[in-house]
PDB file of C-alpha atoms in Angstrom:
ATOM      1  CA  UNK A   3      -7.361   9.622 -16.959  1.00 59.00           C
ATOM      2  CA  UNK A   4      -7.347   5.955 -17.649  1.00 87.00           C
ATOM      3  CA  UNK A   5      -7.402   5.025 -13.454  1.00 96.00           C
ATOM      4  CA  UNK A   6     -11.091   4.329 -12.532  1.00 96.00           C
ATOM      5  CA  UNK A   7     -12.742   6.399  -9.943  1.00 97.00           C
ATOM      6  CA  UNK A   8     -12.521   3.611  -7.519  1.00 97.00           C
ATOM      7  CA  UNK A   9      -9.174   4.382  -6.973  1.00 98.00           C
ATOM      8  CA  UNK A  10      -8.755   8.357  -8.458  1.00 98.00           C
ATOM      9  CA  UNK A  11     -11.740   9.405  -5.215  1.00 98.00           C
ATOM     10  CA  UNK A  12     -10.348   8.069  -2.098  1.00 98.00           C
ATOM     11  CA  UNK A  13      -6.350   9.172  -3.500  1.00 98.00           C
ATOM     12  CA  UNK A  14      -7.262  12.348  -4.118  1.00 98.00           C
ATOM     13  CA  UNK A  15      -9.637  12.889  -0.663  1.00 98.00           C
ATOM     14  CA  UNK A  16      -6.303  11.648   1.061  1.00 98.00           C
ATOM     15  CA  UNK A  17      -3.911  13.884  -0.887  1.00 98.00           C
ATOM     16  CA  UNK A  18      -5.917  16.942  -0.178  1.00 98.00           C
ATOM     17  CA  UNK A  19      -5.793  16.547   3.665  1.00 98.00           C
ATOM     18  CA  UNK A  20      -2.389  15.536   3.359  1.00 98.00           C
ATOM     19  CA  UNK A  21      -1.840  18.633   1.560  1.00 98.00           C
ATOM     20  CA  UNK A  22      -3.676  20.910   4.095  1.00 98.00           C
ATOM     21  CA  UNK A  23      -1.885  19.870   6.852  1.00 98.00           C
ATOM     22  CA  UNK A  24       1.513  19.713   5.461  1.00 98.00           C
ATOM     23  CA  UNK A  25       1.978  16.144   6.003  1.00 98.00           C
ATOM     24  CA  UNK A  26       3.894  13.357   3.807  1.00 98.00           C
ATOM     25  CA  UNK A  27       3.407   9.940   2.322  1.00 98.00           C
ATOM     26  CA  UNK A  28       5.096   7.062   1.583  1.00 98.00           C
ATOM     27  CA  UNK A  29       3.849   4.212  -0.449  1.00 98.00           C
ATOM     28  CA  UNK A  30       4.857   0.471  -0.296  1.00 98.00           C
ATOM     29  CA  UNK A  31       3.228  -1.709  -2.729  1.00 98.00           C
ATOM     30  CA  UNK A  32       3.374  -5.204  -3.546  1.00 96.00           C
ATOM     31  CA  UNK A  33       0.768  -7.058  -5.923  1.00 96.00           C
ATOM     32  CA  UNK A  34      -0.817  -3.693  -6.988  1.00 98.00           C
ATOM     33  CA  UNK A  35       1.786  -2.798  -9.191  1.00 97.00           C
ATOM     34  CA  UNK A  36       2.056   0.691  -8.598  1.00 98.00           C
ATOM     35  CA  UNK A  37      -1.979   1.638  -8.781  1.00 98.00           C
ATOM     36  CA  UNK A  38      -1.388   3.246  -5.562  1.00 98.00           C
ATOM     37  CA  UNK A  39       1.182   5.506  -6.566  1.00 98.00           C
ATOM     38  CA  UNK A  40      -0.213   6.158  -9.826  1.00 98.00           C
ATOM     39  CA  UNK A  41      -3.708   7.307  -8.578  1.00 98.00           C
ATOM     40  CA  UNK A  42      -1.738   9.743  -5.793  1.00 98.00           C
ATOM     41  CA  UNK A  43       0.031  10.971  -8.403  1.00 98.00           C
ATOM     42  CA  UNK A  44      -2.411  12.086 -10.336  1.00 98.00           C
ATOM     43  CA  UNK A  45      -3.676  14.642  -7.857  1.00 98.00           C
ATOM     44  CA  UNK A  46      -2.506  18.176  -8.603  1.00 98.00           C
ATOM     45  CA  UNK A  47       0.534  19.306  -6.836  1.00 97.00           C
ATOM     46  CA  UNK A  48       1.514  15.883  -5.609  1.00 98.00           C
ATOM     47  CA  UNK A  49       4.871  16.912  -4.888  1.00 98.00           C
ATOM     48  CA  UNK A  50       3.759  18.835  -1.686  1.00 98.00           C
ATOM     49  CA  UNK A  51       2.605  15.257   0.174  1.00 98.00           C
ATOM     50  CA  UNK A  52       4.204  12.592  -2.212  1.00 98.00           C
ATOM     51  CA  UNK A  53       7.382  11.356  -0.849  1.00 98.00           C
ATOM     52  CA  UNK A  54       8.100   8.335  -2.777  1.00 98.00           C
ATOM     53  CA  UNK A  55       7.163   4.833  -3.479  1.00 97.00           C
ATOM     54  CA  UNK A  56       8.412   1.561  -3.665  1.00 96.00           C
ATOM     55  CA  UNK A  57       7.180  -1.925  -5.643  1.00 97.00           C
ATOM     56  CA  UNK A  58       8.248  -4.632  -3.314  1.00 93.00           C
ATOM     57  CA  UNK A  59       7.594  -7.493  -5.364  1.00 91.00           C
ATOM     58  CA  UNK A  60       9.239 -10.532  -3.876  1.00 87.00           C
ATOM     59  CA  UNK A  61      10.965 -11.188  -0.473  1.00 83.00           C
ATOM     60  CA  UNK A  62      14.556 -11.205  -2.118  1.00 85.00           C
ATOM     61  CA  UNK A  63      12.999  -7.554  -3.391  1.00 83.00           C
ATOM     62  CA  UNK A  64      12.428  -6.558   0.633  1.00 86.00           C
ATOM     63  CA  UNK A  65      15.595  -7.529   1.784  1.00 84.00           C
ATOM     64  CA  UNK A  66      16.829  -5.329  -0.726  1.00 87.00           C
ATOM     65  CA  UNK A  67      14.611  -2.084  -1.096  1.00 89.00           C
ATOM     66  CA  UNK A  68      14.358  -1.812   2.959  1.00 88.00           C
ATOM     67  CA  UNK A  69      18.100  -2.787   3.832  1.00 88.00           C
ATOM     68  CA  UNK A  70      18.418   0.580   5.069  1.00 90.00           C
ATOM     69  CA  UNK A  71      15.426   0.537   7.403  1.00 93.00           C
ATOM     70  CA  UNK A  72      15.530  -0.104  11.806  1.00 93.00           C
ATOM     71  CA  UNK A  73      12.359  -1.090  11.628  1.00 92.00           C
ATOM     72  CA  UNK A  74      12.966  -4.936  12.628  1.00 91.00           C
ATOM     73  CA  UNK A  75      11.281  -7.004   9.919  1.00 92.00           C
ATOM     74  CA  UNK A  76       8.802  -9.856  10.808  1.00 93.00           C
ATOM     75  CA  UNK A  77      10.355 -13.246  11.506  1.00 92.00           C
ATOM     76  CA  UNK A  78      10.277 -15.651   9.559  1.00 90.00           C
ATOM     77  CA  UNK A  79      10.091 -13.126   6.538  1.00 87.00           C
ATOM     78  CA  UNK A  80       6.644 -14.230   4.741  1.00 92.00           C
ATOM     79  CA  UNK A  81       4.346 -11.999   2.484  1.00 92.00           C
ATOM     80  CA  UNK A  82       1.183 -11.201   2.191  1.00 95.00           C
ATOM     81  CA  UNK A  83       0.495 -11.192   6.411  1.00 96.00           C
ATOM     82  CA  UNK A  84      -0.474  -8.108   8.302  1.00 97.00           C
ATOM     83  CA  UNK A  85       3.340  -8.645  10.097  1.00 97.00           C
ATOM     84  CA  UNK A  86       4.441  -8.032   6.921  1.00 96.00           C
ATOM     85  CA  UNK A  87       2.212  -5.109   5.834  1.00 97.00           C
ATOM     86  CA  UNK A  88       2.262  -3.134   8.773  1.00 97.00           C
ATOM     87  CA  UNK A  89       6.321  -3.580   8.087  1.00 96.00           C
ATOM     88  CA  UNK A  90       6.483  -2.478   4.468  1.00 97.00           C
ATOM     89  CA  UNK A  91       4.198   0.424   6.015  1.00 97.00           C
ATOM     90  CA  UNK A  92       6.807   1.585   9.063  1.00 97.00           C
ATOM     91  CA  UNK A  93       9.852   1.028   6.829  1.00 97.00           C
ATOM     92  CA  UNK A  94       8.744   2.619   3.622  1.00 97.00           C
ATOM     93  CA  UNK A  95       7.787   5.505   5.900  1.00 98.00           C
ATOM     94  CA  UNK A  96      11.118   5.649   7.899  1.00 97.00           C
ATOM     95  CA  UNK A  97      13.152   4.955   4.378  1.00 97.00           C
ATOM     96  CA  UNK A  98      11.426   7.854   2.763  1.00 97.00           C
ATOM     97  CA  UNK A  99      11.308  10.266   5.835  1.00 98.00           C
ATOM     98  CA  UNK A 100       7.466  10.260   5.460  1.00 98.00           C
ATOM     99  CA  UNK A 101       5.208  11.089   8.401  1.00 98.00           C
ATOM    100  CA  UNK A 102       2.414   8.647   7.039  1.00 98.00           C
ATOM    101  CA  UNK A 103       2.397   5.288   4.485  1.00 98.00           C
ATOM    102  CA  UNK A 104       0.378   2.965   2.335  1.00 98.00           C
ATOM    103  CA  UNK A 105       1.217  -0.582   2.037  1.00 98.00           C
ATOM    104  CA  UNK A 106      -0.182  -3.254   0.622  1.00 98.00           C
ATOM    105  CA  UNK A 107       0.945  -7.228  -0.060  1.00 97.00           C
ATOM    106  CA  UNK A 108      -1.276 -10.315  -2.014  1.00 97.00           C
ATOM    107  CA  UNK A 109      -1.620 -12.645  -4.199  1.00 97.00           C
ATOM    108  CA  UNK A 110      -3.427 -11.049  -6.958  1.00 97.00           C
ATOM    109  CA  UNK A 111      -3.760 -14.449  -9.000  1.00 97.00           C
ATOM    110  CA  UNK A 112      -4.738 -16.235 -10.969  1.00 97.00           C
ATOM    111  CA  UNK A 113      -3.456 -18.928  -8.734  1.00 96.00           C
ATOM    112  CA  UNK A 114      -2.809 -18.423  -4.613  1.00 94.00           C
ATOM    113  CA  UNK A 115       0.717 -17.355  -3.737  1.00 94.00           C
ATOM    114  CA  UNK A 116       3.975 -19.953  -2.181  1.00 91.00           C
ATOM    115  CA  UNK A 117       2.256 -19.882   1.326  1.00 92.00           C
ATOM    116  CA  UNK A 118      -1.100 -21.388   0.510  1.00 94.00           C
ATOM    117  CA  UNK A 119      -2.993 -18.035   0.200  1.00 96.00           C
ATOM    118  CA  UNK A 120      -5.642 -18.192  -2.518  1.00 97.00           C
ATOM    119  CA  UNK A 121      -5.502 -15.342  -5.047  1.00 98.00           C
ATOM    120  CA  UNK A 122      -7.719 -12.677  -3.991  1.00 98.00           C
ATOM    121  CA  UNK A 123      -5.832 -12.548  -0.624  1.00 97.00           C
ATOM    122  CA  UNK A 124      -3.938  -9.340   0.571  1.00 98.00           C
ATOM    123  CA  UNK A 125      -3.302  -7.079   3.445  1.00 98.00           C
ATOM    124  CA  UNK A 126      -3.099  -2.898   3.306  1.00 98.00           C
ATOM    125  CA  UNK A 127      -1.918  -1.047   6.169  1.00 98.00           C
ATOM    126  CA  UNK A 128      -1.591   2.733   6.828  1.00 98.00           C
ATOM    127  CA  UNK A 129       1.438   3.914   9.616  1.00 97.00           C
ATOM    128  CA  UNK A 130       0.622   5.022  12.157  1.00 92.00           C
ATOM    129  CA  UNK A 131      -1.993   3.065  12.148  1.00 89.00           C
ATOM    130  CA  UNK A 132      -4.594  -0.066  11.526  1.00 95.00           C
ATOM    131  CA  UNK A 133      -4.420  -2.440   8.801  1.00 98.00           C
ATOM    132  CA  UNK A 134      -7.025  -4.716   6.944  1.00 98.00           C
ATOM    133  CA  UNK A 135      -7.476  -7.984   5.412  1.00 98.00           C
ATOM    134  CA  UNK A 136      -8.808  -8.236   1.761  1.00 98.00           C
ATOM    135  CA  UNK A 137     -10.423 -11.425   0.285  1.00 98.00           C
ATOM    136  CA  UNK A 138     -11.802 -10.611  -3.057  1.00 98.00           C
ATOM    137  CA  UNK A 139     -13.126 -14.484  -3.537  1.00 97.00           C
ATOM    138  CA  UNK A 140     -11.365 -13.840  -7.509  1.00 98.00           C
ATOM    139  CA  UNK A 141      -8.442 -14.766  -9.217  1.00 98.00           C
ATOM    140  CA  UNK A 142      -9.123 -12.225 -12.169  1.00 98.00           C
ATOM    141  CA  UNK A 143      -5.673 -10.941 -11.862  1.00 98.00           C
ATOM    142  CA  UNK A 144      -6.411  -7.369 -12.862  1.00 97.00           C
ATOM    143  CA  UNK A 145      -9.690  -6.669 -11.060  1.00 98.00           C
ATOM    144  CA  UNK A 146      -7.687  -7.968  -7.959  1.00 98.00           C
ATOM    145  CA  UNK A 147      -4.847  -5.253  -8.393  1.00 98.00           C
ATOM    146  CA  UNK A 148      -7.840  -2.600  -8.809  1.00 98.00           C
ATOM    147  CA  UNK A 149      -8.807  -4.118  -5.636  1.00 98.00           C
ATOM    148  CA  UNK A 150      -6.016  -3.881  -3.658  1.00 98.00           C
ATOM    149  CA  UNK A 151      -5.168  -0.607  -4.317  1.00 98.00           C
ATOM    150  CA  UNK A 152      -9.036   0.939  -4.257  1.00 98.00           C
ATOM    151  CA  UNK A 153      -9.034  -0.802  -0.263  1.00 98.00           C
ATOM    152  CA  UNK A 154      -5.704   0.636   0.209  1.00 98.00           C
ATOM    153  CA  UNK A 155      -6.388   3.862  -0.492  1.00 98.00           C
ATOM    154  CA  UNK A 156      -9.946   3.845   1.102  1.00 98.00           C
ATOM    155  CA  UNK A 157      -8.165   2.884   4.364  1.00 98.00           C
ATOM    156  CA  UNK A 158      -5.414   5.800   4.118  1.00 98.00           C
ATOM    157  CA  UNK A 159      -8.604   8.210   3.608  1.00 98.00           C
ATOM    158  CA  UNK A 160     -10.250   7.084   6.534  1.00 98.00           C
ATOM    159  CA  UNK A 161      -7.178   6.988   8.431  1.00 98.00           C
ATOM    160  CA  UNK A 162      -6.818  10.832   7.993  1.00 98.00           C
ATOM    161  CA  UNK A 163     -10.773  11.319   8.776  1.00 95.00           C
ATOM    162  CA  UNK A 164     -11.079  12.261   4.913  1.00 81.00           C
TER     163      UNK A 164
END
């Protein structure tokens, strides 16, 4: 599998309790790319927890991909906050009729993102639930979306005592 273990351990510890309790998951991702999804998917039988995902890329791209949701959105509308994560988190999950989601939102880099964030900066959530603030200190793009996601998924495992 070409996802590291970083990421492929805590997504599959998740999808397994998921799994034994007959739970589902939603995933909302932003600067990660789709790492989440892709290291969830990768667990055998994915289908019994996986509900869907979504790569909300811009604001214009929220507005859009969570039209549908009554989850009231943060105002003023900014990225990469914990308003805004724990938002993608409660919408993606009431979008995709998910008991549980994964969000996440950053500025991966190299440079800081349109609200003065420096790159290394993002926020994961998990609904219901707590979220967390990331500061990698980098703005090596890649490692930073490896980041996200790993931290991401680490808090959705702890979440469900994993």
């Amino acid at each position: 599998m070409f996802l590291p273990a970083r990421l492929l351990d805590p997504a599959h510890a998740a999808a397994a309790v998921l799994v034994e309790r007959g739970e589902t998951l939603a995933v909302a991702e932003s600067s990660a790319g789709g790492l989440i999804s892709a290291a969830l998917l990768s667990f055998p039988g994915a289908s019994r927890f996986y509900r869907g995902g979504l790569v909300v890329y811009t604001l214009d791209g929220a507005r859009t991909q969570l039209a549908g949701a009554t989850t009231p959105a943060p105002q003023p509308l900014r990225g990469a906050c914990e308003p805004f994560v724990r938002y993608l988190a409660a919408a993606a999950a009431e979008l995709l009729r998910a008991d549980r989601a994964v969000a996440e939102t950053g500025a991966t880099g190299p440079a800081g993102n349109p609200y003065g964030d420096p790159p290394g900066h993002a926020w994961v959530a998990v609904a219901p639930g707590q979220a967390e603030h990331v500061l990698t200190g980098s703005a090596d793009r890649d490692a930073n979306m490896v980041e996200f996601a790993a931290r991401a998924l680490e808090l959705l495992r702890r979440a469900l005592g994993a």
